[in-house]
Amino acid sequence: YMGTAVTYGSGRGIVTSTGAHTEIGRIAEKLKSMKEEATPLQKSLAQLGRLLGLLCLVVCAGVFLQGFLTGGDPLALFMTAISLAVAAIPEGLPAVVTIVLALGMRRMAERNAIVKRLPAVETLGGVDVICTDKTGTLTQNEMTVVRLYAEGCDAEVSGSGYALEGEIRDQDGTLIDPEGTLSLRRLLEIGALCNDAQLAAEKDGAPGIIGDPTEAAMLVAAYKGGIRQERIASIRPRVAGLPFDSVRKRMTTFHEGFSDSPVLALVKGAPDLVIGRCISLLTPDGIRPMHPEDRDRLLAANSAMGSEALRVLAFAYRAFEVIPDLNPEKVESDLVFAGLMGMIDPARPEARDAIAICRQAGIRVVMITGDHRETATAIARDLALMPEGSRVLDGSDLDGIAEEELRQLSESVRVYARVSPDHKVRIIEAIRANGHVASMTGDGVNDAMALKRADIGVAMGITGTEVAKGTADMILTDDHFATIVHAVEEGRIIYANIRKFVGFLLSCNIGEILVIFLSVLLLGPRYAPLAPLQLLWLNLLTDSFPALALGREPGEPDNMRRPPRARDARIVDRRMIRTIAFQSVAIFGTVFAAFQIGRLVYPDVLMDGVSAPHDGARTFAFATLLLAELFRAFSSRSENLTVFETGLGGNRSMVQAVALSGVLLLAILYLPFLSPLFSTVPLSLRDWLVIVPLALVPFAAGELQKVLFRKKVRID
């Protein structure tokens, strides 16, 4: 089918249909009618919108009905209802949420994490399990062969990385010449020929590679043994091959030019699988049959290397008269064992620190690798990833475990070894079935399904295939594990900031509702303290600028020392409801007092023979409410810390937003062409001396509430 990813091999295709008639065309048609599942944030905001809309209808209808039954003017009642409707809806909330998420995506991109879907930014903040590959993510992916094991030879290889300097010495330190050891020579030859990598110098002259780091390490080891890839490949050319795949865990190439046979099949792969297919072994004196005790000895040598955190590959070969049918089961059997290579891939220093941060943040890190159990365990212990007594599962264990048992085991297992892509899918499904928000890393074509099943699929930008990148929600441009942790940290900051500005906007809006609703109930429909246009100004401009600034708030010091939020956590929880209620009442009390003081300073006037408040009284209330909301913005910068602990200069955007809103307030009050439009009057210095202290009351109440109800978070 068109769109299918070809992972290896060659062939011919015949076009049978095009466009919408192809399978991918039919899928595209179906996708048009499919709706993407809403994220928890989107669901919370939608629910909040419905609740506010219902509240708006009830309050507006109640005020209108109460006023109408008491003989109020229908036009005045209608204007009051409009005022309440304007006050109830936080008009800037959807735009602020989108802008904050987009800014978060940009910040993540600056830290080498490219997020492809906007809602994924929010999901990252809730991740409590990170499933990660080992090679290249937790380790440096710069393999170095340090051990060579062949019959009659147990050698160590000096040197580091892809530098060609180094020697091969036995356990006594004696220099070894591979030309004098048949089994060692054949081991290095297979490593150089059954290989798709190339050595190439970087622009700065430093050693570099083209291809897989593991294969490049074999070329370097062969070079140290006097075998040059270019020369031996020309003498013994490749004539056919079976590429590596994750099911067989082997690779085979066919070569001519050997003295042993017209065609030699060279095999490399997972030690347990390759050794199990050998019937003979190559010794310094020639080939002899492999006995059960030989097989046990070789597997023990493999385990010993693995326990030293070495990645081990086995090498073997088989002679043919002609190129056989390329059937892996037939070709990769009855092999002659040549030897083992042990490679080290040092752990990334930053990975240790990142795992420690995850532990503090209550995030569980799970290593999922195709390497041997001993190798994976050694690396996990080196990174302090695996607690003492923790169980390790490998692919064979997973094959014998039912789904329910895997769900239970997944809560305690930190390392999965020798896993296939299908195993990855089962693991991520088991973790998610327990209610966790999980991320999964992958780089291969076969990882696509596991990436899709995870809450956050993470693809490697350097080593990852295009299929993996296309499926993932996030791409790491540097392939580092620490980048995932940085992205989760940024996701937490963004979610915390969304809570801050949602709490800020709701406390302001509900405070405005109380100001209008209770004032009308207490004083009558004509005595609404704020005009509709003033409320619209507050909601669209005064509140939106500080809300945007709250979205750019830096993370708090304990951001990565808090436990992850639950999958079903509501953005408006009990704590926020308590804060909103407290602040809304404080805002109402302050603004109502300001309005009453304003009526004393600017006595009521007669309109159409009926008493009504002077514009000066409304200006008193408007200025007090606006300043109270700006002061409230500073208090909203943290749910736990007071302004004295966070300081005023930690967020320049907030200072600029408050300053801009303040300047616009002065423009409305003192510019002659704006003042009539907003029904305001210029205020005197004496007025300001009353307004500013009043506006500080909700701010002071909010700071006192933090001290009294401070929530301490501890993670054992």
XYZ file of C-alpha atoms in Angstrom:
716
model
C 0.000 0.000 0.000
C 1.067 3.558 -0.689
C 2.535 5.129 2.430
C 3.882 1.871 3.852
C 7.408 2.310 5.228
C 9.911 -0.086 3.623
C 12.422 -1.010 6.317
C 14.772 -3.171 4.219
C 15.091 -5.204 1.038
C 14.242 -4.436 -2.578
C 11.422 -5.200 -4.971
C 9.074 -4.004 -7.699
C 5.630 -2.489 -7.342
C 2.630 -2.187 -9.652
C 0.223 0.746 -9.304
C -3.308 -0.587 -8.870
C -5.083 2.550 -7.618
C -4.383 6.189 -6.888
C -5.602 9.042 -4.717
C -8.686 8.468 -2.597
C -8.988 4.896 -3.908
C -5.792 3.779 -2.152
C -5.743 2.497 1.432
C -4.065 5.675 2.659
C -6.677 7.690 0.761
C -9.485 5.830 2.515
C -7.784 6.438 5.858
C -7.525 10.145 5.053
C -11.252 10.247 4.340
C -11.990 8.580 7.671
C -9.685 10.979 9.506
C -11.747 13.914 8.264
C -14.694 12.682 10.287
C -12.653 11.766 13.376
C -12.340 14.142 16.306
C -9.157 14.314 18.320
C -9.716 13.428 21.968
C -9.729 16.478 24.212
C -6.944 16.813 26.783
C -7.714 17.179 30.516
C -7.045 20.922 30.237
C -9.407 21.307 27.291
C -12.085 19.329 29.139
C -11.606 21.425 32.289
C -11.841 24.697 30.383
C -14.914 23.526 28.463
C -16.588 22.495 31.719
C -15.600 25.823 33.262
C -17.085 27.689 30.298
C -20.381 25.837 30.615
C -20.488 26.510 34.361
C -19.786 30.221 33.909
C -22.375 30.448 31.141
C -25.009 28.830 33.353
C -24.053 31.095 36.261
C -24.299 34.097 33.956
C -27.818 33.157 32.792
C -29.080 32.483 36.319
C -27.665 35.688 37.816
C -28.750 37.894 34.894
C -32.263 36.446 34.918
C -32.474 36.781 38.692
C -31.421 40.433 38.699
C -33.724 41.331 35.825
C -36.690 39.528 37.394
C -36.091 41.022 40.852
C -35.842 44.533 39.447
C -38.831 44.134 37.170
C -41.059 42.864 39.993
C -40.088 45.866 42.150
C -40.960 48.338 39.408
C -37.509 48.958 37.973
C -36.864 50.565 34.580
C -36.647 47.739 31.969
C -33.868 49.547 30.037
C -31.796 50.035 33.186
C -32.400 46.423 34.150
C -31.333 45.264 30.694
C -28.119 47.311 30.920
C -27.431 45.817 34.343
C -27.955 42.300 32.983
C -25.527 43.081 30.159
C -23.012 44.286 32.745
C -23.329 41.014 34.620
C -22.936 38.979 31.432
C -19.763 40.893 30.577
C -18.433 40.426 34.107
C -19.149 36.689 34.215
C -17.205 35.601 31.125
C -13.372 35.815 31.123
C -13.148 36.847 27.460
C -9.365 36.703 27.318
C -8.995 33.181 28.751
C -8.979 31.111 25.501
C -6.487 33.445 23.829
C -4.214 33.503 26.874
C -4.201 29.688 27.136
C -3.266 29.311 23.452
C -0.549 31.965 23.632
C 0.978 30.474 26.788
C 1.063 26.964 25.284
C 2.655 28.329 22.089
C 5.290 30.215 24.092
C 5.978 27.007 25.999
C 6.540 25.153 22.719
C 9.073 27.788 21.714
C 10.933 27.559 25.025
C 11.056 23.764 24.726
C 12.427 24.045 21.185
C 15.198 26.279 22.522
C 16.090 23.411 24.882
C 16.232 20.809 22.067
C 12.688 19.432 22.490
C 10.406 20.031 19.508
C 6.760 19.526 20.488
C 4.557 18.801 17.471
C 1.110 19.172 19.074
C 0.031 22.108 21.214
C -1.965 20.010 23.753
C 1.122 17.827 24.334
C 2.725 20.756 26.169
C 0.091 20.441 28.874
C 0.325 16.623 28.976
C 4.086 16.776 29.568
C 3.526 18.490 32.886
C 1.573 15.480 34.179
C 4.086 12.764 33.208
C 4.886 10.502 36.169
C 6.575 7.613 34.314
C 9.337 8.026 31.711
C 10.089 4.891 29.679
C 13.440 5.381 28.000
C 15.823 3.483 25.787
C 19.373 3.013 27.021
C 21.719 3.430 24.081
C 22.264 7.053 23.111
C 19.658 8.359 25.534
C 20.988 7.358 28.934
C 24.414 6.591 27.478
C 26.704 8.558 25.166
C 26.187 6.257 22.155
C 29.920 6.353 21.519
C 30.749 2.673 21.690
C 34.271 1.412 22.321
C 35.270 -2.253 22.038
C 37.243 -3.032 25.200
C 37.110 -6.865 25.284
C 37.683 -9.563 22.664
C 36.913 -13.175 23.519
C 37.790 -16.009 21.159
C 38.996 -19.556 21.666
C 42.532 -19.322 23.027
C 42.324 -15.553 23.472
C 40.776 -13.309 26.126
C 42.056 -9.846 25.252
C 41.582 -6.239 26.274
C 41.558 -3.361 23.787
C 42.916 0.055 24.740
C 41.771 3.410 23.382
C 38.603 5.436 23.650
C 35.774 6.393 21.345
C 36.418 6.340 17.610
C 40.084 7.328 17.840
C 42.169 4.748 15.980
C 44.986 4.683 18.515
C 45.000 1.570 20.682
C 46.412 -1.915 21.196
C 45.192 -5.442 21.826
C 46.764 -7.146 24.838
C 46.026 -10.336 26.756
C 45.156 -10.457 30.453
C 48.876 -10.448 31.337
C 49.445 -7.267 29.349
C 51.288 -8.985 26.504
C 50.745 -7.390 23.091
C 48.797 -9.683 20.744
C 49.220 -9.855 16.978
C 45.918 -11.100 15.470
C 47.828 -12.525 12.495
C 49.217 -15.164 14.823
C 45.843 -16.167 16.304
C 43.418 -17.672 13.784
C 40.292 -17.312 15.940
C 41.021 -13.668 16.885
C 41.813 -12.779 13.267
C 38.511 -14.251 12.048
C 36.591 -12.450 14.838
C 37.982 -9.058 13.750
C 37.393 -9.854 10.055
C 33.723 -10.637 10.659
C 33.396 -7.429 12.679
C 34.824 -5.396 9.780
C 32.900 -7.118 6.955
C 29.475 -7.802 8.502
C 29.145 -4.074 8.903
C 27.368 -1.127 7.248
C 29.219 1.689 9.035
C 32.162 3.769 7.852
C 34.857 5.729 9.634
C 35.119 9.352 8.540
C 36.946 12.336 9.978
C 34.883 15.297 11.137
C 35.451 18.801 9.752
C 37.664 19.670 12.700
C 39.759 16.545 12.161
C 38.246 14.659 15.096
C 37.339 10.995 14.496
C 33.800 10.536 13.263
C 31.517 7.863 11.858
C 28.845 7.282 9.256
C 26.272 4.755 10.384
C 25.582 2.836 13.568
C 27.903 3.534 16.550
C 28.064 -0.154 17.505
C 29.237 -1.135 14.026
C 31.694 1.758 13.980
C 33.236 0.456 17.217
C 33.879 -2.891 15.478
C 35.695 -1.112 12.634
C 37.911 0.699 15.146
C 38.705 -2.587 16.927
C 39.580 -4.220 13.594
C 41.816 -1.255 12.727
C 43.691 -1.674 16.012
C 44.234 -5.306 15.005
C 45.719 -4.304 11.640
C 42.568 -4.854 9.533
C 41.501 -1.951 7.313
C 37.871 -2.007 6.199
C 38.513 -0.602 2.704
C 41.212 -3.148 1.899
C 39.510 -6.269 3.248
C 36.172 -5.258 1.669
C 37.834 -5.073 -1.746
C 39.526 -8.449 -1.301
C 36.456 -10.165 0.128
C 33.491 -8.336 -1.437
C 29.933 -8.632 -0.173
C 27.640 -10.437 -2.602
C 24.400 -10.715 -0.588
C 23.008 -10.064 2.853
C 20.247 -10.374 5.422
C 19.848 -7.100 7.324
C 19.406 -6.930 11.076
C 15.878 -6.944 12.433
C 14.504 -6.743 15.948
C 12.915 -10.193 15.825
C 15.933 -12.262 14.702
C 18.405 -9.954 16.481
C 21.015 -10.960 13.917
C 22.645 -9.687 10.722
C 24.263 -11.805 8.020
C 26.387 -10.891 5.002
C 27.770 -13.185 2.282
C 31.304 -12.723 0.961
C 33.600 -14.225 -1.635
C 37.395 -14.314 -1.537
C 37.987 -16.445 1.560
C 40.286 -19.454 1.340
C 37.879 -21.523 3.472
C 35.087 -21.693 0.918
C 33.763 -20.005 -2.248
C 31.119 -18.170 -0.173
C 31.226 -17.408 3.527
C 28.159 -16.254 5.496
C 29.283 -13.931 8.303
C 26.845 -13.571 11.216
C 26.708 -11.198 14.169
C 23.993 -10.722 16.767
C 22.723 -11.323 20.274
C 25.085 -13.782 22.012
C 22.459 -16.169 23.373
C 20.765 -16.459 19.981
C 23.965 -16.785 17.934
C 25.628 -19.250 20.317
C 22.465 -21.342 20.301
C 22.773 -21.728 16.508
C 26.425 -22.821 16.541
C 27.489 -26.456 16.196
C 31.244 -25.807 15.966
C 33.798 -23.319 17.192
C 36.966 -21.912 15.706
C 40.131 -22.479 17.760
C 43.709 -21.334 17.097
C 44.265 -24.807 15.625
C 41.122 -24.979 13.487
C 37.450 -25.943 13.752
C 36.151 -28.450 16.304
C 32.641 -29.514 17.392
C 30.915 -27.458 20.104
C 30.006 -29.432 23.221
C 27.378 -28.486 25.848
C 30.106 -27.425 28.270
C 31.521 -25.113 25.566
C 28.129 -23.487 25.150
C 27.807 -23.012 28.921
C 31.300 -21.508 29.086
C 30.586 -19.044 26.283
C 27.279 -17.972 27.821
C 29.049 -17.488 31.167
C 31.678 -15.312 29.461
C 28.874 -13.284 27.907
C 27.183 -12.836 31.302
C 30.464 -11.834 32.928
C 30.992 -9.097 30.327
C 27.400 -7.951 30.683
C 27.757 -7.638 34.460
C 30.590 -5.171 33.785
C 28.125 -2.945 31.856
C 29.515 -4.113 28.518
C 27.315 -4.537 25.481
C 28.193 -7.917 24.004
C 27.786 -9.232 20.465
C 28.600 -12.719 19.220
C 30.172 -13.510 15.833
C 29.985 -16.687 13.768
C 30.180 -17.897 10.170
C 29.209 -20.698 7.816
C 30.719 -21.916 4.556
C 28.691 -22.374 1.338
C 29.616 -23.518 -2.137
C 27.245 -20.997 -3.737
C 25.041 -18.173 -2.476
C 22.104 -19.981 -0.833
C 18.446 -18.999 -0.740
C 18.235 -16.097 1.680
C 16.104 -17.893 4.244
C 17.310 -16.733 7.688
C 16.233 -19.907 9.484
C 18.256 -22.095 7.126
C 21.232 -19.827 6.525
C 21.751 -18.782 10.152
C 22.067 -22.324 11.521
C 24.879 -24.884 11.862
C 27.269 -21.985 12.468
C 30.920 -21.905 13.494
C 31.430 -19.734 16.579
C 34.182 -17.115 16.128
C 34.066 -15.005 19.299
C 32.565 -12.218 21.393
C 33.143 -8.477 21.433
C 32.419 -6.493 24.583
C 31.747 -2.777 24.128
C 31.295 -0.046 26.648
C 28.958 2.882 26.135
C 29.562 5.266 29.040
C 26.567 6.747 30.808
C 25.898 10.411 30.124
C 26.948 12.472 33.160
C 23.849 14.649 32.809
C 21.641 11.523 32.806
C 22.574 10.755 36.426
C 21.586 14.267 37.489
C 18.367 14.101 35.450
C 17.362 10.788 37.058
C 18.018 12.281 40.505
C 15.748 15.213 39.587
C 13.055 12.752 38.473
C 13.286 10.958 41.799
C 12.776 14.251 43.648
C 9.836 15.076 41.383
C 8.104 11.760 42.033
C 8.693 10.607 38.439
C 9.572 6.949 37.887
C 12.209 6.250 35.221
C 11.984 2.881 33.463
C 14.769 1.601 31.203
C 13.602 -0.467 28.232
C 16.443 -1.858 26.136
C 17.290 -4.604 23.722
C 20.569 -5.275 25.523
C 21.341 -8.269 27.702
C 19.916 -8.407 31.229
C 23.325 -8.096 32.913
C 24.354 -5.115 30.774
C 21.096 -3.297 31.410
C 21.287 -3.995 35.153
C 24.868 -2.728 35.407
C 24.047 0.520 33.587
C 20.890 1.003 35.677
C 22.868 0.625 38.901
C 25.560 2.973 37.634
C 22.864 5.595 37.015
C 21.189 4.903 40.402
C 18.040 4.104 38.439
C 17.278 0.721 40.002
C 16.613 0.370 43.748
C 18.179 -2.556 45.577
C 16.121 -5.700 45.211
C 14.285 -4.381 42.168
C 13.294 -7.044 39.651
C 14.471 -7.090 36.031
C 12.244 -8.559 33.319
C 13.448 -9.643 29.895
C 11.641 -10.523 26.702
C 11.265 -14.197 27.563
C 9.703 -13.263 30.927
C 7.228 -10.954 29.192
C 6.203 -13.686 26.764
C 5.079 -15.833 29.692
C 3.214 -13.117 31.627
C -0.494 -12.374 31.277
C -1.669 -8.777 30.926
C -3.065 -8.512 34.466
C 0.160 -9.826 35.999
C 2.198 -7.425 33.874
C 0.039 -4.556 35.149
C 0.945 -5.477 38.716
C 4.635 -6.038 37.998
C 4.971 -2.786 36.047
C 4.556 -0.846 39.305
C 7.897 -2.129 40.622
C 10.018 -3.100 37.600
C 12.605 -0.477 36.637
C 14.507 -2.360 33.915
C 13.250 -4.363 30.932
C 15.952 -6.128 28.895
C 16.009 -8.004 25.591
C 12.664 -6.505 24.603
C 11.140 -6.282 21.146
C 8.939 -3.438 19.836
C 5.863 -5.576 20.579
C 7.002 -5.883 24.182
C 7.282 -2.089 24.356
C 3.622 -1.773 23.403
C 2.585 -4.194 26.153
C 4.714 -2.390 28.743
C 3.349 1.072 27.957
C -0.230 -0.224 27.928
C 0.271 -1.887 31.326
C 1.700 1.300 32.832
C -1.117 3.460 31.463
C -3.731 0.945 32.626
C -2.591 1.684 36.186
C -3.552 5.332 35.759
C -0.102 6.733 35.038
C 0.744 9.427 32.497
C 3.658 7.873 30.622
C 6.146 8.927 27.974
C 7.970 6.462 25.722
C 11.135 6.993 23.696
C 11.849 5.258 20.407
C 13.914 5.595 17.263
C 13.076 2.667 15.000
C 10.274 1.985 12.557
C 8.942 -0.761 14.816
C 8.754 1.649 17.770
C 5.977 3.643 16.089
C 3.157 1.679 17.715
C 4.600 2.084 21.223
C 5.103 5.812 20.617
C 1.479 6.085 19.511
C 0.173 4.235 22.575
C 2.081 6.438 25.046
C 0.633 9.672 26.413
C 3.761 11.364 25.062
C 5.726 9.619 22.313
C 9.325 10.846 22.154
C 11.439 10.249 19.033
C 15.183 10.666 18.679
C 16.075 13.495 16.314
C 19.578 12.254 15.445
C 19.254 8.466 15.313
C 15.481 8.241 14.871
C 13.798 7.116 11.661
C 11.348 9.353 9.831
C 8.546 6.949 10.735
C 9.286 7.325 14.458
C 9.525 11.107 14.148
C 6.260 11.244 12.250
C 4.451 9.274 14.958
C 5.935 10.987 18.017
C 4.488 13.939 19.917
C 7.947 15.297 20.693
C 11.344 15.050 18.986
C 14.650 15.365 20.846
C 17.134 17.140 18.604
C 20.059 16.033 20.803
C 18.805 12.517 21.798
C 19.571 13.259 25.487
C 17.520 11.882 28.365
C 18.053 15.119 30.265
C 16.127 16.924 27.513
C 13.022 14.846 28.320
C 13.310 15.898 31.958
C 13.727 19.545 30.927
C 10.573 19.227 28.796
C 8.612 17.705 31.692
C 9.852 20.512 33.937
C 8.730 23.080 31.363
C 5.372 21.312 31.098
C 4.942 21.581 34.853
C 5.795 25.271 34.761
C 3.251 25.864 31.989
C 0.503 23.965 33.813
C 1.259 25.826 37.045
C 1.133 29.122 35.147
C -2.199 28.186 33.561
C -3.539 27.540 37.065
C -2.211 30.922 38.159
C -3.860 32.962 35.428
C -7.085 30.923 35.505
C -7.289 31.567 39.245
C -6.456 35.230 38.683
C -9.073 35.717 35.959
C -11.810 33.837 37.816
C -11.235 35.692 41.077
C -11.422 38.987 39.162
C -14.517 37.985 37.175
C -16.441 36.528 40.098
C -15.451 39.556 42.149
C -16.962 41.743 39.411
C -20.144 39.622 39.430
C -20.499 40.092 43.179
C -19.875 43.826 42.850
C -22.695 44.231 40.304
C -25.104 41.615 41.644
C -24.969 42.457 45.359
C -24.847 46.206 44.774
C -27.992 46.017 42.655
C -29.709 43.842 45.270
C -28.704 46.173 48.114
C -29.077 49.554 46.384
C -31.336 49.007 43.392
C -30.886 48.532 39.614
C -29.810 52.145 38.975
C -26.920 51.800 41.409
C -24.691 49.407 39.501
C -21.170 50.588 40.496
C -19.697 49.949 37.032
C -20.817 50.731 33.496
C -20.867 47.917 30.885
C -18.017 49.515 28.902
C -15.906 49.763 32.046
C -16.417 46.043 32.701
C -15.505 45.207 29.119
C -12.318 47.272 29.474
C -11.422 45.429 32.671
C -11.972 42.002 31.120
C -10.357 42.515 27.727
C -7.412 44.750 28.573
C -6.770 45.193 32.278
C -7.059 41.474 33.125
C -5.565 40.031 29.926
C -2.152 41.732 30.104
C -1.327 40.460 33.631
C -2.768 37.042 32.702
C -0.334 36.826 29.788
C 2.475 37.882 32.118
C 1.500 35.117 34.558
C 1.817 32.694 31.642
C 5.490 33.692 31.354
C 6.197 33.242 35.046
C 9.460 31.314 35.697
C 9.223 28.052 37.592
C 9.088 28.131 41.349
C 12.044 26.686 43.318
C 10.122 23.567 44.345
C 8.637 22.913 40.895
C 10.536 19.622 40.496
C 10.191 18.649 44.141
C 6.414 18.296 43.980
C 4.639 15.038 43.162
C 3.096 14.798 39.674
C -0.536 15.770 39.371
C -3.080 12.999 38.980
C -4.307 12.079 35.500
C -7.830 13.222 36.389
C -6.752 16.344 38.305
C -9.013 19.348 37.725
C -7.425 22.680 36.982
C -9.992 24.357 39.255
C -9.657 22.279 42.412
C -10.879 22.813 45.951
C -7.887 24.896 46.887
C -8.398 27.246 43.954
C -12.133 27.493 44.681
C -11.317 28.498 48.261
C -8.864 31.150 47.069
C -11.279 32.484 44.423
C -14.107 32.715 46.965
C -11.886 34.492 49.497
C -10.546 36.963 46.933
C -13.939 37.592 45.307
C -15.508 38.522 48.639
C -12.543 40.773 49.442
C -12.846 42.491 46.042
C -16.586 43.003 46.492
C -16.183 44.470 49.966
C -13.446 46.823 48.832
C -15.170 48.047 45.658
C -18.550 48.420 47.372
C -16.883 50.514 50.085
C -15.122 52.603 47.415
C -18.426 53.145 45.601
C -20.140 54.297 48.791
C -17.242 56.626 49.617
C -17.412 57.917 46.050
C -21.110 58.711 46.515
C -20.152 60.817 49.525
C -17.451 62.652 47.582
C -19.601 62.913 44.427
C -23.249 63.067 45.586
C -26.000 61.386 43.572
C -27.621 63.307 40.733
C -31.144 63.440 39.331
C -31.674 61.727 35.967
C -35.162 62.041 34.484
C -36.340 63.033 37.925
C -34.854 59.890 39.528
C -31.768 59.773 41.745
C -28.723 58.050 40.181
C -25.045 57.772 41.099
C -22.634 60.439 39.868
C -19.983 59.364 37.327
C -17.427 60.269 39.983
C -18.738 57.531 42.299
C -18.485 54.978 39.483
C -14.981 56.268 38.711
C -14.086 55.692 42.371
C -15.306 52.095 42.127
C -13.726 51.533 38.688
C -10.282 52.798 39.705
C -10.358 50.820 42.955
C -11.356 47.596 41.187
C -8.752 48.037 38.454
C -5.934 48.656 40.946
C -7.127 45.799 43.163
C -6.923 43.436 40.176
C -3.428 44.661 39.273
C -2.244 44.131 42.854
C -3.971 40.734 42.778
C -1.863 39.858 39.705
C 1.335 40.205 41.754
C -0.164 38.005 44.464
C -1.111 35.376 41.836
C 2.531 34.770 40.883
C 2.667 31.952 43.430
C 0.067 29.812 45.164
C 2.335 29.269 48.173
C 4.922 32.055 48.353
C 4.160 35.628 49.330
C 5.273 38.639 47.290
C 7.987 39.257 49.867
C 9.398 35.794 49.075
C 9.065 35.934 45.278
C 10.048 39.596 44.950
C 8.616 42.069 42.473
C 11.352 41.836 39.830
C 11.318 38.116 39.078
C 8.957 38.572 36.131
C 9.654 41.664 34.038
C 6.611 40.925 31.881
C 4.391 41.357 34.925
C 5.921 44.735 35.782
C 5.457 45.862 32.173
C 1.848 44.567 32.024
C 0.865 46.314 35.254
C 2.589 49.520 34.156
C 0.773 49.427 30.796
C -2.606 48.838 32.462
C -1.884 51.682 34.867
C -1.037 54.081 32.037
C -4.237 53.109 30.197
C -6.241 53.779 33.373
C -4.771 57.277 33.592
C -5.614 57.820 29.909
C -9.257 56.878 30.491
C -9.485 59.210 33.472
C -7.635 62.264 32.213
C -7.884 62.360 28.398
C -10.934 64.499 27.488
C -11.923 62.419 24.442
C -11.872 59.101 26.390
C -13.375 60.168 29.701
C -16.970 60.671 28.422
C -16.833 57.395 26.504
C -16.126 55.429 29.690
C -18.284 57.610 31.981
C -15.313 58.638 34.149
C -14.172 61.876 35.742
C -10.638 63.046 36.591
C -9.727 62.055 40.140
C -7.943 64.355 42.558
C -4.910 63.514 44.698
C -7.235 63.303 47.692
C -9.271 60.669 45.851
C -6.175 58.602 45.118
C -5.145 58.696 48.776
C -8.390 56.860 49.521
C -8.460 54.564 46.463
C -4.930 53.117 46.669
C -5.167 51.890 50.302
C -8.593 50.399 49.562
C -7.221 48.585 46.488
C -4.472 47.041 48.629
C -6.991 45.325 50.927
C -7.691 42.246 48.662
C -3.958 41.963 47.982
C -3.128 41.968 51.708
C -5.938 39.493 52.390
C -4.589 37.136 49.717
C -1.064 37.269 51.109
C -2.370 36.612 54.618
C -4.360 33.649 53.302
C -1.164 32.107 51.887
C 0.545 32.355 55.245
C -2.416 30.849 57.095
C -3.196 28.056 54.633
C 0.245 27.410 53.128
C 0.503 23.979 51.559
C 3.781 22.189 52.206
C 4.761 19.513 49.701
C 7.191 16.795 50.683
C 8.345 13.804 48.717
C 9.979 11.016 50.647
